[in-house]
């Protein structure tokens, strides 16, 4: 019997030595020491052994069990260590390896222009105000002297959400909001910059674009005149596009101003000589402007007998295109890093 036990122990040891995996070791442990193991079978068969032999064999089996338990314990420890070492090896951090390059983003050209415009007008004492992009027909058109059915509405292909709500086609809506919202009817000097939407899409038009709107209203005694409008826009354009920029005022029509002007600036590309960009005219049409229409003042709570003012509006995307020589408006919206990178640190605006 003793030999049999030794045999079991020896073959068990051999098997334990060959195991390379913790899971397998666990399974082997059950096979060697569990209820169905050979050693357990020996104990179960003690009944057939002579009485005086029983304690001896019992203790031999127990010793064998203990020996195997220890052996398995050591093997387990070794395997765990091995696993840990493998893990450590794999997760080793090489502090001498080159780091991943972190590239810094840059300000979008439109945001550059927006900030520049805000700076120019804040320095002249204007407030910067905001208005909703989802606008009512009333504020986008009616309160600006563009009643339903007015032909000038056709120039602004609109995205209507319901009969009454649309995505604003012009920031001029904020003129009406500012006048109506100013309960004490104090003088106004504001610009509003924001997104506007029209149903158009080509190299020089996008269905979403940005506008800046300006509105000045003051008491009649202040004699706000076209000269003030002209002076203001001259400062604006010279600062934006360069001191040599000239302005040309052409009579035009907008329902919310009277008289109305379209303002052209000297072509920044050819300096006014005439080139493909300005279609050989030397001028580029940039702004809409005029003296605030008395009806608009009246509709929004400002008595035209007591107040007068001027307004202007222009597209910021177009301005950014001219300022930076961008040929396709869609570049401004496609987030191509190769395009955006070119504006990095331009103007030292950081
Ligand atoms: N809102 C006009 C447009 O989008 C631009 C404009 C023209 C704004 C004349 C004005 C203005 O404030 O007085 O075409």
mmCIF file of C-alpha atoms and ligand atoms in Angstrom:
data_model
loop_
_atom_site.group_PDB
_atom_site.id
_atom_site.type_symbol
_atom_site.label_atom_id
_atom_site.label_comp_id
_atom_site.label_asym_id
_atom_site.label_seq_id
_atom_site.Cartn_x
_atom_site.Cartn_y
_atom_site.Cartn_z
ATOM 1 C CA UNK A 1 0.000 0.000 0.000
ATOM 2 C CA UNK A 2 2.827 2.298 0.889
ATOM 3 C CA UNK A 3 4.284 1.796 -2.560
ATOM 4 C CA UNK A 4 0.971 2.514 -4.160
ATOM 5 C CA UNK A 5 0.778 5.823 -2.269
ATOM 6 C CA UNK A 6 4.330 6.715 -3.266
ATOM 7 C CA UNK A 7 3.470 5.943 -6.854
ATOM 8 C CA UNK A 8 0.439 8.213 -6.738
ATOM 9 C CA UNK A 9 2.495 11.001 -5.184
ATOM 10 C CA UNK A 10 5.312 10.688 -7.670
ATOM 11 C CA UNK A 11 3.125 10.686 -10.733
ATOM 12 C CA UNK A 12 1.140 13.605 -9.257
ATOM 13 C CA UNK A 13 4.362 15.564 -8.728
ATOM 14 C CA UNK A 14 5.385 14.965 -12.307
ATOM 15 C CA UNK A 15 2.077 16.253 -13.555
ATOM 16 C CA UNK A 16 2.257 19.314 -11.331
ATOM 17 C CA UNK A 17 5.739 20.116 -12.630
ATOM 18 C CA UNK A 18 4.517 20.164 -16.198
ATOM 19 C CA UNK A 19 1.644 22.597 -15.620
ATOM 20 C CA UNK A 20 2.113 26.076 -17.119
ATOM 21 C CA UNK A 21 -1.264 27.590 -16.527
ATOM 22 C CA UNK A 22 -3.129 28.543 -13.343
ATOM 23 C CA UNK A 23 -6.469 27.310 -14.562
ATOM 24 C CA UNK A 24 -5.015 23.895 -15.442
ATOM 25 C CA UNK A 25 -3.343 23.711 -12.037
ATOM 26 C CA UNK A 26 -6.690 24.349 -10.381
ATOM 27 C CA UNK A 27 -8.264 21.503 -12.343
ATOM 28 C CA UNK A 28 -5.416 19.167 -11.495
ATOM 29 C CA UNK A 29 -5.770 20.043 -7.807
ATOM 30 C CA UNK A 30 -9.362 18.825 -7.878
ATOM 31 C CA UNK A 31 -8.346 15.664 -9.661
ATOM 32 C CA UNK A 32 -5.535 14.902 -7.195
ATOM 33 C CA UNK A 33 -7.145 15.883 -3.901
ATOM 34 C CA UNK A 34 -10.868 16.013 -4.539
ATOM 35 C CA UNK A 35 -13.511 13.480 -3.508
ATOM 36 C CA UNK A 36 -13.004 11.443 -6.634
ATOM 37 C CA UNK A 37 -9.193 11.379 -6.407
ATOM 38 C CA UNK A 38 -7.134 8.224 -6.101
ATOM 39 C CA UNK A 39 -6.071 9.227 -2.584
ATOM 40 C CA UNK A 40 -9.701 9.614 -1.489
ATOM 41 C CA UNK A 41 -10.473 6.253 -3.020
ATOM 42 C CA UNK A 42 -7.748 4.704 -0.860
ATOM 43 C CA UNK A 43 -9.330 6.173 2.279
ATOM 44 C CA UNK A 44 -12.747 4.950 1.221
ATOM 45 C CA UNK A 45 -11.307 1.432 0.787
ATOM 46 C CA UNK A 46 -9.796 1.327 4.291
ATOM 47 C CA UNK A 47 -12.618 -0.944 5.373
ATOM 48 C CA UNK A 48 -11.105 -3.815 3.441
ATOM 49 C CA UNK A 49 -7.724 -3.360 5.164
ATOM 50 C CA UNK A 50 -6.743 -5.115 8.368
ATOM 51 C CA UNK A 51 -7.766 -3.148 11.410
ATOM 52 C CA UNK A 52 -4.289 -2.559 12.796
ATOM 53 C CA UNK A 53 -3.062 -1.403 9.395
ATOM 54 C CA UNK A 54 -5.781 1.228 9.043
ATOM 55 C CA UNK A 55 -4.292 4.070 11.159
ATOM 56 C CA UNK A 56 -0.950 3.663 9.475
ATOM 57 C CA UNK A 57 -2.380 3.813 5.996
ATOM 58 C CA UNK A 58 -4.672 6.644 6.995
ATOM 59 C CA UNK A 59 -1.781 8.735 8.171
ATOM 60 C CA UNK A 60 0.269 7.827 5.073
ATOM 61 C CA UNK A 61 -2.562 9.023 2.852
ATOM 62 C CA UNK A 62 -2.862 12.225 4.855
ATOM 63 C CA UNK A 63 0.861 12.857 4.635
ATOM 64 C CA UNK A 64 0.680 12.303 0.898
ATOM 65 C CA UNK A 65 -2.218 14.750 0.656
ATOM 66 C CA UNK A 66 -0.286 17.335 2.634
ATOM 67 C CA UNK A 67 2.772 16.898 0.496
ATOM 68 C CA UNK A 68 0.761 17.355 -2.670
ATOM 69 C CA UNK A 69 -1.077 20.368 -1.247
ATOM 70 C CA UNK A 70 2.237 22.024 -0.496
ATOM 71 C CA UNK A 71 3.593 21.172 -3.893
ATOM 72 C CA UNK A 72 0.502 22.600 -5.549
ATOM 73 C CA UNK A 73 0.734 25.714 -3.339
ATOM 74 C CA UNK A 74 4.298 26.388 -4.427
ATOM 75 C CA UNK A 75 3.463 25.745 -8.053
ATOM 76 C CA UNK A 76 0.544 28.161 -7.754
ATOM 77 C CA UNK A 77 2.743 30.861 -6.278
ATOM 78 C CA UNK A 78 5.303 30.439 -9.047
ATOM 79 C CA UNK A 79 2.681 30.598 -11.775
ATOM 80 C CA UNK A 80 1.117 33.735 -10.267
ATOM 81 C CA UNK A 81 4.513 35.368 -10.163
ATOM 82 C CA UNK A 82 5.107 34.424 -13.756
ATOM 83 C CA UNK A 83 1.792 35.951 -14.831
ATOM 84 C CA UNK A 84 2.554 39.123 -12.909
ATOM 85 C CA UNK A 85 6.002 39.398 -14.463
ATOM 86 C CA UNK A 86 4.590 38.939 -17.920
ATOM 87 C CA UNK A 87 2.067 41.675 -17.221
ATOM 88 C CA UNK A 88 4.720 44.033 -15.894
ATOM 89 C CA UNK A 89 6.870 43.356 -18.911
ATOM 90 C CA UNK A 90 3.999 44.132 -21.241
ATOM 91 C CA UNK A 91 2.974 47.316 -19.452
ATOM 92 C CA UNK A 92 6.428 48.705 -19.137
ATOM 93 C CA UNK A 93 6.527 52.439 -19.917
ATOM 94 C CA UNK A 94 9.448 53.557 -21.946
ATOM 95 C CA UNK A 95 10.034 57.084 -20.736
ATOM 96 C CA UNK A 96 12.621 57.629 -23.428
ATOM 97 C CA UNK A 97 10.145 56.987 -26.258
ATOM 98 C CA UNK A 98 9.193 60.100 -28.268
ATOM 99 C CA UNK A 99 5.873 61.597 -27.134
ATOM 100 C CA UNK A 100 2.769 61.965 -29.272
ATOM 101 C CA UNK A 101 2.702 65.455 -30.669
ATOM 102 C CA UNK A 102 -0.089 67.643 -29.316
ATOM 103 C CA UNK A 103 -1.092 70.072 -32.017
ATOM 104 C CA UNK A 104 -2.670 73.286 -30.940
ATOM 105 C CA UNK A 105 -5.796 74.427 -32.756
ATOM 106 C CA UNK A 106 -6.238 77.948 -34.046
ATOM 107 C CA UNK A 107 -9.054 80.438 -34.170
ATOM 108 C CA UNK A 108 -11.453 80.033 -37.061
ATOM 109 C CA UNK A 109 -11.204 82.881 -39.602
ATOM 110 C CA UNK A 110 -14.861 83.755 -39.011
ATOM 111 C CA UNK A 111 -14.300 84.066 -35.279
ATOM 112 C CA UNK A 112 -11.262 86.242 -35.937
ATOM 113 C CA UNK A 113 -13.372 88.599 -38.014
ATOM 114 C CA UNK A 114 -16.183 88.569 -35.429
ATOM 115 C CA UNK A 115 -13.811 89.508 -32.627
ATOM 116 C CA UNK A 116 -12.230 92.214 -34.704
ATOM 117 C CA UNK A 117 -15.617 93.755 -35.537
ATOM 118 C CA UNK A 118 -16.638 93.649 -31.889
ATOM 119 C CA UNK A 119 -13.425 95.407 -30.888
ATOM 120 C CA UNK A 120 -13.893 98.137 -33.475
ATOM 121 C CA UNK A 121 -17.471 98.890 -32.443
ATOM 122 C CA UNK A 122 -17.001 98.532 -28.711
ATOM 123 C CA UNK A 123 -14.204 101.097 -29.019
ATOM 124 C CA UNK A 124 -16.776 103.452 -30.595
ATOM 125 C CA UNK A 125 -19.207 102.941 -27.707
ATOM 126 C CA UNK A 126 -21.561 100.368 -29.227
ATOM 127 C CA UNK A 127 -23.319 97.610 -27.281
ATOM 128 C CA UNK A 128 -22.990 94.066 -28.594
ATOM 129 C CA UNK A 129 -26.435 92.454 -28.491
ATOM 130 C CA UNK A 130 -27.869 89.077 -29.383
ATOM 131 C CA UNK A 131 -31.094 87.817 -30.907
ATOM 132 C CA UNK A 132 -32.758 84.476 -31.631
ATOM 133 C CA UNK A 133 -31.889 82.477 -34.752
ATOM 134 C CA UNK A 134 -35.344 80.905 -34.752
ATOM 135 C CA UNK A 135 -37.279 84.080 -35.448
ATOM 136 C CA UNK A 136 -40.841 85.114 -36.060
ATOM 137 C CA UNK A 137 -42.096 86.451 -39.366
ATOM 138 C CA UNK A 138 -43.093 89.531 -37.405
ATOM 139 C CA UNK A 139 -39.567 90.471 -36.302
ATOM 140 C CA UNK A 140 -37.733 89.184 -39.361
ATOM 141 C CA UNK A 141 -39.971 91.027 -41.817
ATOM 142 C CA UNK A 142 -43.123 92.777 -40.669
ATOM 143 C CA UNK A 143 -41.597 95.111 -38.104
ATOM 144 C CA UNK A 144 -38.971 96.041 -40.685
ATOM 145 C CA UNK A 145 -41.572 97.359 -43.083
ATOM 146 C CA UNK A 146 -41.763 94.111 -45.056
ATOM 147 C CA UNK A 147 -45.409 93.099 -44.707
ATOM 148 C CA UNK A 148 -46.610 89.686 -45.917
ATOM 149 C CA UNK A 149 -46.604 89.587 -49.714
ATOM 150 C CA UNK A 150 -43.978 92.348 -50.029
ATOM 151 C CA UNK A 151 -41.921 91.699 -53.182
ATOM 152 C CA UNK A 152 -38.610 92.396 -51.377
ATOM 153 C CA UNK A 153 -39.187 89.207 -49.398
ATOM 154 C CA UNK A 154 -38.363 87.271 -52.556
ATOM 155 C CA UNK A 155 -34.689 88.242 -52.258
ATOM 156 C CA UNK A 156 -34.407 86.183 -49.117
ATOM 157 C CA UNK A 157 -35.339 82.561 -49.772
ATOM 158 C CA UNK A 158 -36.370 81.475 -46.331
ATOM 159 C CA UNK A 159 -36.513 78.326 -44.243
ATOM 160 C CA UNK A 160 -39.935 78.444 -42.636
ATOM 161 C CA UNK A 161 -40.568 76.129 -39.689
ATOM 162 C CA UNK A 162 -44.247 77.033 -39.375
ATOM 163 C CA UNK A 163 -46.259 79.870 -40.988
ATOM 164 C CA UNK A 164 -45.059 82.158 -38.213
ATOM 165 C CA UNK A 165 -41.560 80.851 -37.382
ATOM 166 C CA UNK A 166 -38.503 80.776 -39.622
ATOM 167 C CA UNK A 167 -34.724 80.683 -39.392
ATOM 168 C CA UNK A 168 -33.840 84.363 -39.569
ATOM 169 C CA UNK A 169 -32.694 85.491 -42.990
ATOM 170 C CA UNK A 170 -31.088 88.670 -41.671
ATOM 171 C CA UNK A 171 -29.844 90.026 -38.372
ATOM 172 C CA UNK A 172 -31.954 93.119 -39.127
ATOM 173 C CA UNK A 173 -34.609 91.353 -37.019
ATOM 174 C CA UNK A 174 -32.536 92.384 -33.999
ATOM 175 C CA UNK A 175 -33.062 96.050 -34.923
ATOM 176 C CA UNK A 176 -36.773 95.637 -34.248
ATOM 177 C CA UNK A 177 -36.154 93.588 -31.108
ATOM 178 C CA UNK A 178 -33.770 96.177 -29.695
ATOM 179 C CA UNK A 179 -36.039 99.143 -30.396
ATOM 180 C CA UNK A 180 -39.168 97.453 -29.117
ATOM 181 C CA UNK A 181 -37.386 95.989 -26.099
ATOM 182 C CA UNK A 182 -35.945 99.323 -24.990
ATOM 183 C CA UNK A 183 -38.818 100.489 -22.812
ATOM 184 C CA UNK A 184 -37.473 103.923 -21.971
ATOM 185 C CA UNK A 185 -36.733 104.668 -25.594
ATOM 186 C CA UNK A 186 -33.249 105.864 -24.836
ATOM 187 C CA UNK A 187 -30.728 106.256 -27.670
ATOM 188 C CA UNK A 188 -29.430 103.037 -29.219
ATOM 189 C CA UNK A 189 -25.968 102.235 -30.468
ATOM 190 C CA UNK A 190 -25.680 98.537 -31.060
ATOM 191 C CA UNK A 191 -24.226 95.843 -33.235
ATOM 192 C CA UNK A 192 -25.526 92.318 -33.448
ATOM 193 C CA UNK A 193 -23.462 89.494 -34.899
ATOM 194 C CA UNK A 194 -24.948 86.111 -35.591
ATOM 195 C CA UNK A 195 -25.962 83.302 -37.869
ATOM 196 C CA UNK A 196 -28.496 83.786 -40.626
ATOM 197 C CA UNK A 197 -30.050 81.273 -43.001
ATOM 198 C CA UNK A 198 -31.187 81.311 -46.608
ATOM 199 C CA UNK A 199 -32.031 78.653 -49.113
ATOM 200 C CA UNK A 200 -28.910 79.001 -51.263
ATOM 201 C CA UNK A 201 -25.668 77.086 -51.687
ATOM 202 C CA UNK A 202 -22.758 77.759 -54.075
ATOM 203 C CA UNK A 203 -19.145 79.006 -54.035
ATOM 204 C CA UNK A 204 -20.117 82.424 -52.709
ATOM 205 C CA UNK A 205 -23.329 81.545 -50.840
ATOM 206 C CA UNK A 206 -23.971 79.123 -48.026
ATOM 207 C CA UNK A 207 -27.348 78.146 -46.566
ATOM 208 C CA UNK A 208 -25.970 79.295 -43.235
ATOM 209 C CA UNK A 209 -23.828 82.398 -42.967
ATOM 210 C CA UNK A 210 -23.078 85.200 -40.526
ATOM 211 C CA UNK A 211 -24.078 88.810 -40.545
ATOM 212 C CA UNK A 212 -23.309 91.884 -38.547
ATOM 213 C CA UNK A 213 -26.054 94.424 -38.073
ATOM 214 C CA UNK A 214 -25.554 97.937 -36.788
ATOM 215 C CA UNK A 215 -28.178 100.337 -35.504
ATOM 216 C CA UNK A 216 -27.842 103.871 -34.188
ATOM 217 C CA UNK A 217 -30.912 105.798 -33.041
ATOM 218 C CA UNK A 218 -30.784 109.094 -31.204
ATOM 219 C CA UNK A 219 -32.809 112.243 -30.521
ATOM 220 C CA UNK A 220 -33.425 114.463 -33.528
ATOM 221 C CA UNK A 221 -31.361 117.233 -31.899
ATOM 222 C CA UNK A 222 -28.314 115.056 -32.375
ATOM 223 C CA UNK A 223 -28.811 115.336 -36.130
ATOM 224 C CA UNK A 224 -27.745 111.814 -36.951
ATOM 225 C CA UNK A 225 -27.088 112.053 -40.663
ATOM 226 C CA UNK A 226 -25.660 110.189 -43.611
ATOM 227 C CA UNK A 227 -22.321 111.764 -42.739
ATOM 228 C CA UNK A 228 -22.324 109.791 -39.476
ATOM 229 C CA UNK A 229 -23.193 106.592 -41.325
ATOM 230 C CA UNK A 230 -20.445 107.260 -43.841
ATOM 231 C CA UNK A 231 -17.867 108.076 -41.191
ATOM 232 C CA UNK A 232 -18.753 104.988 -39.178
ATOM 233 C CA UNK A 233 -18.557 102.623 -42.125
ATOM 234 C CA UNK A 234 -15.309 104.189 -43.243
ATOM 235 C CA UNK A 235 -13.708 103.497 -39.861
ATOM 236 C CA UNK A 236 -15.156 99.987 -39.924
ATOM 237 C CA UNK A 237 -13.901 99.099 -43.396
ATOM 238 C CA UNK A 238 -10.495 100.757 -43.144
ATOM 239 C CA UNK A 239 -9.795 98.941 -39.917
ATOM 240 C CA UNK A 240 -10.986 95.633 -41.343
ATOM 241 C CA UNK A 241 -9.508 95.765 -44.833
ATOM 242 C CA UNK A 242 -6.693 98.301 -44.616
ATOM 243 C CA UNK A 243 -6.263 102.077 -44.416
ATOM 244 C CA UNK A 244 -6.190 102.469 -48.209
ATOM 245 C CA UNK A 245 -9.714 101.117 -48.565
ATOM 246 C CA UNK A 246 -12.117 103.595 -50.193
ATOM 247 C CA UNK A 247 -15.891 103.462 -49.906
ATOM 248 C CA UNK A 248 -18.496 104.165 -52.555
ATOM 249 C CA UNK A 249 -22.135 104.740 -51.681
ATOM 250 C CA UNK A 250 -24.668 103.735 -54.332
ATOM 251 C CA UNK A 251 -28.351 104.569 -53.916
ATOM 252 C CA UNK A 252 -30.348 101.399 -53.432
ATOM 253 C CA UNK A 253 -33.512 100.087 -51.881
ATOM 254 C CA UNK A 254 -34.160 98.368 -48.576
ATOM 255 C CA UNK A 255 -37.632 98.480 -47.044
ATOM 256 C CA UNK A 256 -36.287 99.383 -43.600
ATOM 257 C CA UNK A 257 -34.129 102.348 -44.605
ATOM 258 C CA UNK A 258 -34.847 105.577 -46.484
ATOM 259 C CA UNK A 259 -32.704 106.658 -48.209
ATOM 260 C CA UNK A 260 -30.858 103.364 -48.700
ATOM 261 C CA UNK A 261 -27.343 102.725 -49.963
ATOM 262 C CA UNK A 262 -25.290 99.845 -51.049
ATOM 263 C CA UNK A 263 -21.706 100.363 -50.062
ATOM 264 C CA UNK A 264 -18.822 99.185 -52.209
ATOM 265 C CA UNK A 265 -15.206 99.032 -51.127
ATOM 266 C CA UNK A 266 -12.107 99.250 -53.324
ATOM 267 C CA UNK A 267 -11.109 95.789 -54.462
ATOM 268 C CA UNK A 268 -8.513 94.596 -51.996
ATOM 269 C CA UNK A 269 -6.962 92.356 -54.611
ATOM 270 C CA UNK A 270 -6.165 94.909 -57.302
ATOM 271 C CA UNK A 271 -6.424 98.034 -55.162
ATOM 272 C CA UNK A 272 -9.116 99.452 -57.465
ATOM 273 C CA UNK A 273 -7.386 98.944 -60.827
ATOM 274 C CA UNK A 274 -9.818 96.227 -61.915
ATOM 275 C CA UNK A 275 -9.298 92.479 -61.853
ATOM 276 C CA UNK A 276 -11.201 89.220 -62.144
ATOM 277 C CA UNK A 277 -12.391 89.370 -58.541
ATOM 278 C CA UNK A 278 -14.053 92.780 -58.894
ATOM 279 C CA UNK A 279 -15.098 92.005 -62.472
ATOM 280 C CA UNK A 280 -12.846 94.798 -63.737
ATOM 281 C CA UNK A 281 -14.813 97.471 -61.868
ATOM 282 C CA UNK A 282 -12.310 98.088 -59.085
ATOM 283 C CA UNK A 283 -15.152 97.877 -56.537
ATOM 284 C CA UNK A 284 -16.660 95.135 -54.439
ATOM 285 C CA UNK A 285 -20.194 95.372 -53.119
ATOM 286 C CA UNK A 286 -20.132 94.747 -49.415
ATOM 287 C CA UNK A 287 -22.743 96.429 -47.241
ATOM 288 C CA UNK A 288 -26.359 97.498 -47.137
ATOM 289 C CA UNK A 289 -27.175 100.652 -45.220
ATOM 290 C CA UNK A 290 -29.326 103.721 -44.876
ATOM 291 C CA UNK A 291 -31.225 106.040 -42.588
ATOM 292 C CA UNK A 292 -33.739 104.114 -40.489
ATOM 293 C CA UNK A 293 -37.157 104.315 -42.165
ATOM 294 C CA UNK A 294 -39.609 106.451 -40.114
ATOM 295 C CA UNK A 295 -42.149 103.637 -40.360
ATOM 296 C CA UNK A 296 -39.693 101.194 -38.769
ATOM 297 C CA UNK A 297 -39.019 103.623 -35.929
ATOM 298 C CA UNK A 298 -42.732 104.090 -35.407
ATOM 299 C CA UNK A 299 -43.615 100.382 -35.569
ATOM 300 C CA UNK A 300 -41.077 99.692 -32.885
ATOM 301 C CA UNK A 301 -42.048 102.422 -30.470
ATOM 302 C CA UNK A 302 -39.710 105.269 -31.444
ATOM 303 C CA UNK A 303 -41.539 108.432 -32.508
ATOM 304 C CA UNK A 304 -40.007 109.439 -35.877
ATOM 305 C CA UNK A 305 -40.741 113.072 -35.008
ATOM 306 C CA UNK A 306 -38.361 112.799 -32.067
ATOM 307 C CA UNK A 307 -35.786 110.251 -33.189
ATOM 308 C CA UNK A 308 -33.705 109.427 -36.232
ATOM 309 C CA UNK A 309 -30.879 107.052 -36.950
ATOM 310 C CA UNK A 310 -28.948 104.889 -39.354
ATOM 311 C CA UNK A 311 -28.489 101.174 -39.868
ATOM 312 C CA UNK A 312 -26.185 98.907 -41.792
ATOM 313 C CA UNK A 313 -25.611 95.231 -42.334
ATOM 314 C CA UNK A 314 -23.088 92.982 -44.008
ATOM 315 C CA UNK A 315 -22.089 89.343 -44.364
ATOM 316 C CA UNK A 316 -19.196 88.313 -42.181
ATOM 317 C CA UNK A 317 -18.269 85.308 -44.288
ATOM 318 C CA UNK A 318 -17.804 87.523 -47.333
ATOM 319 C CA UNK A 319 -15.743 89.887 -45.249
ATOM 320 C CA UNK A 320 -13.549 87.004 -44.063
ATOM 321 C CA UNK A 321 -13.169 85.819 -47.659
ATOM 322 C CA UNK A 322 -12.019 89.257 -48.791
ATOM 323 C CA UNK A 323 -9.785 89.810 -45.815
ATOM 324 C CA UNK A 324 -8.001 86.489 -46.166
ATOM 325 C CA UNK A 325 -8.350 85.898 -49.917
ATOM 326 C CA UNK A 326 -10.520 82.776 -49.526
ATOM 327 C CA UNK A 327 -11.975 81.744 -52.862
ATOM 328 C CA UNK A 328 -14.746 79.353 -51.847
ATOM 329 C CA UNK A 329 -17.119 80.073 -48.979
ATOM 330 C CA UNK A 330 -17.591 76.356 -48.342
ATOM 331 C CA UNK A 331 -14.012 76.128 -47.033
ATOM 332 C CA UNK A 332 -15.251 78.082 -44.036
ATOM 333 C CA UNK A 333 -17.624 75.295 -43.083
ATOM 334 C CA UNK A 334 -15.919 72.020 -43.945
ATOM 335 C CA UNK A 335 -13.453 71.985 -41.038
ATOM 336 C CA UNK A 336 -10.486 70.912 -43.127
ATOM 337 C CA UNK A 337 -7.477 71.254 -40.845
ATOM 338 C CA UNK A 338 -5.188 71.955 -43.817
ATOM 339 C CA UNK A 339 -7.295 75.047 -44.521
ATOM 340 C CA UNK A 340 -7.791 76.167 -40.929
ATOM 341 C CA UNK A 341 -4.087 75.790 -40.078
ATOM 342 C CA UNK A 342 -3.203 78.560 -42.499
ATOM 343 C CA UNK A 343 -4.728 81.114 -40.164
ATOM 344 C CA UNK A 344 -2.688 80.022 -37.192
ATOM 345 C CA UNK A 345 -1.232 83.063 -35.473
ATOM 346 C CA UNK A 346 -2.174 85.383 -38.346
ATOM 347 C CA UNK A 347 -2.751 88.927 -37.000
ATOM 348 C CA UNK A 348 -1.231 87.939 -33.634
ATOM 349 C CA UNK A 349 -4.690 87.610 -32.276
ATOM 350 C CA UNK A 350 -3.794 85.181 -29.507
HETATM 351 N N1 LIG B 1 -30.490 92.922 -43.986
HETATM 352 C C1 LIG B 1 -29.970 93.249 -45.291
HETATM 353 C C2 LIG B 1 -29.675 91.953 -46.017
HETATM 354 O O1 LIG B 1 -29.503 90.939 -45.400
HETATM 355 C C3 LIG B 1 -28.743 94.086 -45.162
HETATM 356 C C4 LIG B 1 -29.040 95.454 -44.675
HETATM 357 C C5 LIG B 1 -29.345 96.457 -45.565
HETATM 358 C C6 LIG B 1 -29.035 95.743 -43.325
HETATM 359 C C7 LIG B 1 -29.625 97.740 -45.128
HETATM 360 C C8 LIG B 1 -29.318 97.019 -42.855
HETATM 361 C C9 LIG B 1 -29.597 98.001 -43.792
HETATM 362 O O2 LIG B 1 -29.318 97.343 -41.585
HETATM 363 O O3 LIG B 1 -29.867 99.244 -43.340
HETATM 364 O O4 LIG B 1 -29.585 91.969 -47.210
#
